[in-house]
JSON list of C-alpha atoms in Angstrom, two decimals:
[
{"chain": "A", "resi": 20, "resn": "MET", "atom": "CA", "xyz": [0.00, 0.00, 0.00]},
{"chain": "A", "resi": 21, "resn": "LYS", "atom": "CA", "xyz": [2.84, 2.36, 0.84]},
{"chain": "A", "resi": 22, "resn": "ARG", "atom": "CA", "xyz": [4.43, 1.63, -2.52]},
{"chain": "A", "resi": 23, "resn": "GLN", "atom": "CA", "xyz": [1.22, 2.58, -4.35]},
{"chain": "A", "resi": 24, "resn": "GLN", "atom": "CA", "xyz": [1.03, 5.84, -2.38]},
{"chain": "A", "resi": 25, "resn": "ARG", "atom": "CA", "xyz": [4.61, 6.71, -3.39]},
{"chain": "A", "resi": 26, "resn": "GLN", "atom": "CA", "xyz": [3.85, 5.95, -7.03]},
{"chain": "A", "resi": 27, "resn": "LEU", "atom": "CA", "xyz": [0.69, 8.06, -6.91]},
{"chain": "A", "resi": 28, "resn": "PHE", "atom": "CA", "xyz": [2.62, 10.87, -5.22]},
{"chain": "A", "resi": 29, "resn": "ALA", "atom": "CA", "xyz": [5.36, 10.65, -7.90]},
{"chain": "A", "resi": 30, "resn": "ILE", "atom": "CA", "xyz": [2.73, 10.75, -10.68]},
{"chain": "A", "resi": 31, "resn": "LEU", "atom": "CA", "xyz": [1.09, 13.81, -9.09]},
{"chain": "A", "resi": 32, "resn": "ILE", "atom": "CA", "xyz": [4.47, 15.56, -8.86]},
{"chain": "A", "resi": 33, "resn": "VAL", "atom": "CA", "xyz": [5.21, 14.80, -12.54]},
{"chain": "A", "resi": 34, "resn": "LEU", "atom": "CA", "xyz": [1.73, 16.01, -13.50]},
{"chain": "A", "resi": 35, "resn": "ALA", "atom": "CA", "xyz": [2.19, 19.23, -11.51]},
{"chain": "A", "resi": 36, "resn": "LEU", "atom": "CA", "xyz": [5.57, 19.81, -13.19]},
{"chain": "A", "resi": 37, "resn": "CYS", "atom": "CA", "xyz": [3.97, 19.28, -16.61]},
{"chain": "A", "resi": 38, "resn": "VAL", "atom": "CA", "xyz": [1.23, 21.81, -15.82]},
{"chain": "A", "resi": 39, "resn": "VAL", "atom": "CA", "xyz": [3.79, 24.36, -14.60]},
{"chain": "A", "resi": 40, "resn": "ALA", "atom": "CA", "xyz": [5.96, 23.74, -17.69]},
{"chain": "A", "resi": 41, "resn": "TYR", "atom": "CA", "xyz": [2.94, 24.16, -19.98]},
{"chain": "A", "resi": 42, "resn": "PHE", "atom": "CA", "xyz": [2.02, 27.52, -18.46]},
{"chain": "A", "resi": 43, "resn": "ALA", "atom": "CA", "xyz": [5.65, 28.69, -18.50]},
{"chain": "A", "resi": 44, "resn": "VAL", "atom": "CA", "xyz": [6.08, 27.79, -22.19]},
{"chain": "A", "resi": 45, "resn": "SER", "atom": "CA", "xyz": [2.76, 29.40, -23.21]},
{"chain": "A", "resi": 46, "resn": "HIS", "atom": "CA", "xyz": [3.64, 32.58, -21.25]},
{"chain": "A", "resi": 47, "resn": "TYR", "atom": "CA", "xyz": [7.06, 32.67, -22.93]},
{"chain": "A", "resi": 48, "resn": "ALA", "atom": "CA", "xyz": [5.50, 32.19, -26.39]},
{"chain": "A", "resi": 49, "resn": "LYS", "atom": "CA", "xyz": [2.99, 34.98, -25.74]},
{"chain": "A", "resi": 50, "resn": "LYS", "atom": "CA", "xyz": [5.72, 37.39, -24.60]},
{"chain": "A", "resi": 51, "resn": "THR", "atom": "CA", "xyz": [7.87, 36.50, -27.61]},
{"chain": "A", "resi": 52, "resn": "GLU", "atom": "CA", "xyz": [4.97, 37.17, -30.01]},
{"chain": "A", "resi": 53, "resn": "GLU", "atom": "CA", "xyz": [4.21, 40.52, -28.31]},
{"chain": "A", "resi": 54, "resn": "ASN", "atom": "CA", "xyz": [7.87, 41.54, -28.56]},
{"chain": "A", "resi": 55, "resn": "LYS", "atom": "CA", "xyz": [7.98, 40.54, -32.22]},
{"chain": "A", "resi": 56, "resn": "LYS", "atom": "CA", "xyz": [4.85, 42.59, -33.02]},
{"chain": "A", "resi": 57, "resn": "GLU", "atom": "CA", "xyz": [6.24, 45.55, -31.07]},
{"chain": "A", "resi": 58, "resn": "SER", "atom": "CA", "xyz": [9.57, 45.46, -32.92]},
{"chain": "A", "resi": 59, "resn": "GLU", "atom": "CA", "xyz": [7.81, 45.20, -36.30]},
{"chain": "A", "resi": 60, "resn": "THR", "atom": "CA", "xyz": [5.69, 48.22, -35.42]},
{"chain": "A", "resi": 61, "resn": "GLN", "atom": "CA", "xyz": [8.74, 50.19, -34.33]},
{"chain": "A", "resi": 62, "resn": "GLU", "atom": "CA", "xyz": [10.55, 49.36, -37.59]},
{"chain": "A", "resi": 63, "resn": "GLN", "atom": "CA", "xyz": [7.69, 50.83, -39.65]},
{"chain": "A", "resi": 64, "resn": "ILE", "atom": "CA", "xyz": [7.93, 54.52, -40.50]},
{"chain": "A", "resi": 65, "resn": "THR", "atom": "CA", "xyz": [4.55, 56.20, -40.63]},
{"chain": "A", "resi": 66, "resn": "LEU", "atom": "CA", "xyz": [4.46, 58.48, -43.67]},
{"chain": "A", "resi": 67, "resn": "LEU", "atom": "CA", "xyz": [0.91, 59.54, -44.14]},
{"chain": "A", "resi": 68, "resn": "GLY", "atom": "CA", "xyz": [-2.63, 58.83, -43.09]},
{"chain": "A", "resi": 69, "resn": "VAL", "atom": "CA", "xyz": [-5.43, 59.89, -45.38]},
{"chain": "A", "resi": 70, "resn": "ASP", "atom": "CA", "xyz": [-9.04, 59.59, -44.25]},
{"chain": "A", "resi": 71, "resn": "PRO", "atom": "CA", "xyz": [-10.74, 57.97, -47.27]},
{"chain": "A", "resi": 72, "resn": "ASP", "atom": "CA", "xyz": [-14.03, 59.77, -46.47]},
{"chain": "A", "resi": 73, "resn": "ALA", "atom": "CA", "xyz": [-12.28, 63.16, -46.51]},
{"chain": "A", "resi": 74, "resn": "VAL", "atom": "CA", "xyz": [-10.84, 62.73, -50.01]},
{"chain": "A", "resi": 75, "resn": "ASP", "atom": "CA", "xyz": [-12.56, 65.06, -52.50]},
{"chain": "A", "resi": 76, "resn": "ALA", "atom": "CA", "xyz": [-10.48, 64.17, -55.55]},
{"chain": "A", "resi": 77, "resn": "PHE", "atom": "CA", "xyz": [-7.56, 61.96, -56.53]},
{"chain": "A", "resi": 78, "resn": "THR", "atom": "CA", "xyz": [-5.47, 61.08, -59.54]},
{"chain": "A", "resi": 79, "resn": "TYR", "atom": "CA", "xyz": [-3.08, 58.29, -60.44]},
{"chain": "A", "resi": 80, "resn": "THR", "atom": "CA", "xyz": [-1.26, 57.06, -63.50]},
{"chain": "A", "resi": 81, "resn": "TYR", "atom": "CA", "xyz": [-1.81, 53.56, -64.83]},
{"chain": "A", "resi": 82, "resn": "ASP", "atom": "CA", "xyz": [-0.35, 52.15, -68.02]},
{"chain": "A", "resi": 83, "resn": "GLY", "atom": "CA", "xyz": [0.70, 55.62, -69.20]},
{"chain": "A", "resi": 84, "resn": "THR", "atom": "CA", "xyz": [-2.71, 57.23, -68.64]},
{"chain": "A", "resi": 85, "resn": "THR", "atom": "CA", "xyz": [-3.51, 59.58, -65.78]},
{"chain": "A", "resi": 86, "resn": "TYR", "atom": "CA", "xyz": [-6.97, 59.01, -64.35]},
{"chain": "A", "resi": 87, "resn": "SER", "atom": "CA", "xyz": [-8.72, 61.75, -62.39]},
{"chain": "A", "resi": 88, "resn": "TYR", "atom": "CA", "xyz": [-11.61, 61.19, -60.00]},
{"chain": "A", "resi": 89, "resn": "LYS", "atom": "CA", "xyz": [-13.81, 63.74, -58.32]},
{"chain": "A", "resi": 90, "resn": "LYS", "atom": "CA", "xyz": [-16.49, 63.45, -55.64]},
{"chain": "A", "resi": 91, "resn": "ARG", "atom": "CA", "xyz": [-19.65, 65.47, -55.96]},
{"chain": "A", "resi": 92, "resn": "GLY", "atom": "CA", "xyz": [-21.75, 64.99, -52.88]},
{"chain": "A", "resi": 93, "resn": "GLU", "atom": "CA", "xyz": [-21.44, 61.26, -52.25]},
{"chain": "A", "resi": 94, "resn": "VAL", "atom": "CA", "xyz": [-21.05, 60.31, -55.93]},
{"chain": "A", "resi": 95, "resn": "TRP", "atom": "CA", "xyz": [-17.66, 59.66, -57.51]},
{"chain": "A", "resi": 96, "resn": "SER", "atom": "CA", "xyz": [-16.99, 60.21, -61.19]},
{"chain": "A", "resi": 97, "resn": "CYS", "atom": "CA", "xyz": [-14.03, 59.60, -63.44]},
{"chain": "A", "resi": 98, "resn": "GLU", "atom": "CA", "xyz": [-13.14, 62.86, -65.16]},
{"chain": "A", "resi": 99, "resn": "ASN", "atom": "CA", "xyz": [-11.58, 60.93, -68.07]},
{"chain": "A", "resi": 100, "resn": "ASP", "atom": "CA", "xyz": [-14.87, 59.21, -68.90]},
{"chain": "A", "resi": 101, "resn": "THR", "atom": "CA", "xyz": [-17.92, 60.59, -67.14]},
{"chain": "A", "resi": 102, "resn": "SER", "atom": "CA", "xyz": [-20.15, 57.96, -68.77]},
{"chain": "A", "resi": 103, "resn": "ILE", "atom": "CA", "xyz": [-18.76, 55.34, -66.35]},
{"chain": "A", "resi": 104, "resn": "LYS", "atom": "CA", "xyz": [-21.00, 55.07, -63.30]},
{"chain": "A", "resi": 105, "resn": "LEU", "atom": "CA", "xyz": [-18.57, 54.31, -60.48]},
{"chain": "A", "resi": 106, "resn": "ASP", "atom": "CA", "xyz": [-19.47, 52.06, -57.56]},
{"chain": "A", "resi": 107, "resn": "THR", "atom": "CA", "xyz": [-18.99, 54.13, -54.41]},
{"chain": "A", "resi": 108, "resn": "ASP", "atom": "CA", "xyz": [-17.87, 51.10, -52.37]},
{"chain": "A", "resi": 109, "resn": "SER", "atom": "CA", "xyz": [-15.21, 50.23, -54.97]},
{"chain": "A", "resi": 110, "resn": "VAL", "atom": "CA", "xyz": [-13.81, 53.76, -54.82]},
{"chain": "A", "resi": 111, "resn": "LYS", "atom": "CA", "xyz": [-13.87, 53.71, -50.99]},
{"chain": "A", "resi": 112, "resn": "ASN", "atom": "CA", "xyz": [-12.06, 50.35, -51.01]},
{"chain": "A", "resi": 113, "resn": "LEU", "atom": "CA", "xyz": [-9.41, 51.78, -53.31]},
{"chain": "A", "resi": 114, "resn": "LEU", "atom": "CA", "xyz": [-8.97, 54.85, -51.10]},
{"chain": "A", "resi": 115, "resn": "GLY", "atom": "CA", "xyz": [-8.79, 52.59, -48.04]},
{"chain": "A", "resi": 116, "resn": "ASN", "atom": "CA", "xyz": [-5.26, 51.75, -49.19]},
{"chain": "A", "resi": 117, "resn": "VAL", "atom": "CA", "xyz": [-4.04, 55.23, -48.24]},
{"chain": "A", "resi": 118, "resn": "LYS", "atom": "CA", "xyz": [-5.54, 55.23, -44.76]},
{"chain": "A", "resi": 119, "resn": "ASN", "atom": "CA", "xyz": [-2.16, 54.35, -43.23]},
{"chain": "A", "resi": 120, "resn": "ILE", "atom": "CA", "xyz": [0.89, 54.59, -45.45]},
{"chain": "A", "resi": 121, "resn": "SER", "atom": "CA", "xyz": [4.09, 53.39, -43.85]},
{"chain": "A", "resi": 122, "resn": "ALA", "atom": "CA", "xyz": [7.60, 52.65, -45.04]},
{"chain": "A", "resi": 123, "resn": "GLN", "atom": "CA", "xyz": [10.06, 49.92, -44.21]},
{"chain": "A", "resi": 124, "resn": "GLU", "atom": "CA", "xyz": [13.10, 52.14, -44.58]},
{"chain": "A", "resi": 125, "resn": "LYS", "atom": "CA", "xyz": [14.05, 55.79, -45.10]},
{"chain": "A", "resi": 126, "resn": "LEU", "atom": "CA", "xyz": [16.92, 56.82, -47.37]},
{"chain": "A", "resi": 127, "resn": "GLU", "atom": "CA", "xyz": [18.12, 60.26, -46.34]},
{"chain": "A", "resi": 128, "resn": "LYS", "atom": "CA", "xyz": [21.31, 60.36, -48.40]},
{"chain": "A", "resi": 129, "resn": "TYR", "atom": "CA", "xyz": [21.39, 59.43, -52.07]},
{"chain": "A", "resi": 130, "resn": "ASP", "atom": "CA", "xyz": [23.11, 60.58, -55.23]},
{"chain": "A", "resi": 131, "resn": "SER", "atom": "CA", "xyz": [20.25, 60.93, -57.66]},
{"chain": "A", "resi": 132, "resn": "LEU", "atom": "CA", "xyz": [16.50, 60.34, -57.80]},
{"chain": "A", "resi": 133, "resn": "SER", "atom": "CA", "xyz": [17.09, 58.54, -61.11]},
{"chain": "A", "resi": 134, "resn": "ASP", "atom": "CA", "xyz": [18.78, 55.73, -59.14]},
{"chain": "A", "resi": 135, "resn": "TYR", "atom": "CA", "xyz": [15.33, 54.94, -57.73]},
{"chain": "A", "resi": 136, "resn": "GLY", "atom": "CA", "xyz": [13.19, 55.70, -60.79]},
{"chain": "A", "resi": 137, "resn": "LEU", "atom": "CA", "xyz": [11.89, 58.85, -59.17]},
{"chain": "A", "resi": 138, "resn": "ASP", "atom": "CA", "xyz": [13.11, 61.24, -61.86]},
{"chain": "A", "resi": 139, "resn": "GLU", "atom": "CA", "xyz": [10.37, 59.76, -64.07]},
{"chain": "A", "resi": 140, "resn": "PRO", "atom": "CA", "xyz": [8.03, 58.00, -61.61]},
{"chain": "A", "resi": 141, "resn": "GLN", "atom": "CA", "xyz": [6.00, 54.95, -62.65]},
{"chain": "A", "resi": 142, "resn": "ASN", "atom": "CA", "xyz": [3.01, 56.40, -60.89]},
{"chain": "A", "resi": 143, "resn": "THR", "atom": "CA", "xyz": [2.10, 59.73, -59.33]},
{"chain": "A", "resi": 144, "resn": "LEU", "atom": "CA", "xyz": [-0.72, 59.67, -56.81]},
{"chain": "A", "resi": 145, "resn": "THR", "atom": "CA", "xyz": [-2.40, 62.89, -55.78]},
{"chain": "A", "resi": 146, "resn": "PHE", "atom": "CA", "xyz": [-5.08, 63.21, -53.09]},
{"chain": "A", "resi": 147, "resn": "THR", "atom": "CA", "xyz": [-7.06, 66.32, -52.31]},
{"chain": "A", "resi": 148, "resn": "CYS", "atom": "CA", "xyz": [-8.75, 66.68, -48.94]},
{"chain": "A", "resi": 149, "resn": "ASP", "atom": "CA", "xyz": [-10.41, 70.00, -48.12]},
{"chain": "A", "resi": 150, "resn": "LYS", "atom": "CA", "xyz": [-8.28, 71.78, -50.76]},
{"chain": "A", "resi": 151, "resn": "HIS", "atom": "CA", "xyz": [-5.07, 70.32, -49.28]},
{"chain": "A", "resi": 152, "resn": "MET", "atom": "CA", "xyz": [-3.16, 68.32, -51.88]},
{"chain": "A", "resi": 153, "resn": "THR", "atom": "CA", "xyz": [-0.77, 65.45, -51.13]},
{"chain": "A", "resi": 154, "resn": "THR", "atom": "CA", "xyz": [1.39, 63.97, -53.88]},
{"chain": "A", "resi": 155, "resn": "LEU", "atom": "CA", "xyz": [3.25, 60.66, -53.80]},
{"chain": "A", "resi": 156, "resn": "TYR", "atom": "CA", "xyz": [5.72, 59.53, -56.43]},
{"chain": "A", "resi": 157, "resn": "ILE", "atom": "CA", "xyz": [6.21, 55.79, -56.94]},
{"chain": "A", "resi": 158, "resn": "GLY", "atom": "CA", "xyz": [9.55, 54.80, -58.41]},
{"chain": "A", "resi": 159, "resn": "ASN", "atom": "CA", "xyz": [11.24, 51.53, -59.34]},
{"chain": "A", "resi": 160, "resn": "TYR", "atom": "CA", "xyz": [10.56, 48.13, -57.85]},
{"chain": "A", "resi": 161, "resn": "ASN", "atom": "CA", "xyz": [13.52, 46.69, -55.94]},
{"chain": "A", "resi": 162, "resn": "ASP", "atom": "CA", "xyz": [13.51, 42.97, -56.80]},
{"chain": "A", "resi": 163, "resn": "MET", "atom": "CA", "xyz": [15.89, 42.06, -54.01]},
{"chain": "A", "resi": 164, "resn": "LEU", "atom": "CA", "xyz": [13.81, 43.70, -51.27]},
{"chain": "A", "resi": 165, "resn": "GLY", "atom": "CA", "xyz": [10.41, 43.21, -52.90]},
{"chain": "A", "resi": 166, "resn": "GLU", "atom": "CA", "xyz": [9.53, 46.85, -52.31]},
{"chain": "A", "resi": 167, "resn": "TYR", "atom": "CA", "xyz": [8.99, 50.08, -54.25]},
{"chain": "A", "resi": 168, "resn": "TYR", "atom": "CA", "xyz": [10.72, 53.43, -53.85]},
{"chain": "A", "resi": 169, "resn": "LEU", "atom": "CA", "xyz": [8.45, 56.32, -52.87]},
{"chain": "A", "resi": 170, "resn": "LYS", "atom": "CA", "xyz": [8.97, 60.04, -52.49]},
{"chain": "A", "resi": 171, "resn": "MET", "atom": "CA", "xyz": [6.47, 62.50, -51.09]},
{"chain": "A", "resi": 172, "resn": "GLU", "atom": "CA", "xyz": [6.27, 66.03, -52.43]},
{"chain": "A", "resi": 173, "resn": "GLY", "atom": "CA", "xyz": [7.88, 68.41, -49.96]},
{"chain": "A", "resi": 174, "resn": "ASP", "atom": "CA", "xyz": [10.00, 65.65, -48.39]},
{"chain": "A", "resi": 175, "resn": "ASP", "atom": "CA", "xyz": [13.58, 65.15, -49.58]},
{"chain": "A", "resi": 176, "resn": "ASN", "atom": "CA", "xyz": [13.78, 61.56, -48.32]},
{"chain": "A", "resi": 177, "resn": "VAL", "atom": "CA", "xyz": [13.20, 58.42, -50.37]},
{"chain": "A", "resi": 178, "resn": "TYR", "atom": "CA", "xyz": [11.29, 55.59, -48.73]},
{"chain": "A", "resi": 179, "resn": "LEU", "atom": "CA", "xyz": [10.86, 51.87, -49.33]},
{"chain": "A", "resi": 180, "resn": "ILE", "atom": "CA", "xyz": [7.24, 50.71, -49.25]},
{"chain": "A", "resi": 181, "resn": "ASP", "atom": "CA", "xyz": [5.55, 47.39, -49.85]},
{"chain": "A", "resi": 182, "resn": "SER", "atom": "CA", "xyz": [3.62, 46.77, -53.06]},
{"chain": "A", "resi": 183, "resn": "GLY", "atom": "CA", "xyz": [0.19, 47.53, -51.56]},
{"chain": "A", "resi": 184, "resn": "ILE", "atom": "CA", "xyz": [-0.15, 51.11, -52.80]},
{"chain": "A", "resi": 185, "resn": "PRO", "atom": "CA", "xyz": [1.41, 50.60, -56.27]},
{"chain": "A", "resi": 186, "resn": "ASN", "atom": "CA", "xyz": [-0.70, 47.49, -56.91]},
{"chain": "A", "resi": 187, "resn": "ALA", "atom": "CA", "xyz": [-3.93, 49.04, -55.62]},
{"chain": "A", "resi": 188, "resn": "PHE", "atom": "CA", "xyz": [-3.60, 52.04, -57.93]},
{"chain": "A", "resi": 189, "resn": "SER", "atom": "CA", "xyz": [-2.97, 49.93, -61.01]},
{"chain": "A", "resi": 190, "resn": "VAL", "atom": "CA", "xyz": [-6.58, 49.74, -62.13]},
{"chain": "A", "resi": 191, "resn": "GLN", "atom": "CA", "xyz": [-8.66, 51.15, -64.92]},
{"chain": "A", "resi": 192, "resn": "PRO", "atom": "CA", "xyz": [-11.86, 53.04, -64.06]},
{"chain": "A", "resi": 193, "resn": "GLU", "atom": "CA", "xyz": [-13.99, 50.31, -65.65]},
{"chain": "A", "resi": 194, "resn": "SER", "atom": "CA", "xyz": [-12.95, 47.93, -62.86]},
{"chain": "A", "resi": 195, "resn": "MET", "atom": "CA", "xyz": [-14.75, 50.21, -60.38]},
{"chain": "A", "resi": 196, "resn": "ALA", "atom": "CA", "xyz": [-17.92, 50.57, -62.46]},
{"chain": "A", "resi": 197, "resn": "ALA", "atom": "CA", "xyz": [-21.24, 49.95, -60.76]},
{"chain": "A", "resi": 198, "resn": "GLN", "atom": "CA", "xyz": [-22.84, 46.71, -61.84]},
{"chain": "A", "resi": 199, "resn": "GLU", "atom": "CA", "xyz": [-26.07, 47.28, -63.73]},
{"chain": "A", "resi": 200, "resn": "GLU", "atom": "CA", "xyz": [-29.01, 45.49, -62.19]},
{"chain": "A", "resi": 201, "resn": "THR", "atom": "CA", "xyz": [-30.86, 43.49, -64.77]},
{"chain": "A", "resi": 202, "resn": "GLU", "atom": "CA", "xyz": [-34.54, 42.63, -64.55]},
{"chain": "A", "resi": 203, "resn": "THR", "atom": "CA", "xyz": [-35.46, 38.98, -64.65]},
{"chain": "A", "resi": 204, "resn": "GLU", "atom": "CA", "xyz": [-38.47, 38.12, -66.68]}
]
């Protein structure tokens, strides 16, 4: 009987150690994840935040053509082709990409903007909010880093950004057209 009590006691001790180890490992994993998220956030450089609802007009260049959009009341129209009826949600989704623009790296010293494709940008994005205009220039894609070069008007620095903004503003107005409702007979 005494032997069984010792075995039971030993099993309970091992079980208690396992429970303590489990909680210690999960606490360590949680702290590690929090530290990782914190360091990623600190590495990001916040460049600009544009409230999509405050944008009155915007332009961008895609495939050599500059498209201009203007909001009248709550209705968006493409100034290049006013016959296209734009879907408001599609335009809001597009503008949602500029809500928080951040960079991975800032280049303060450089020889020439042409080294980054910013002497002749691939895309120029302009946003107007309450008569205040913000212009972003998108340069070359860096294959090694998987990021684009960006310069903001009025800022001498060059930044590296992910492909979110350049890809989002690579659309033709027709892709944001409202879908016509058809009657079923």
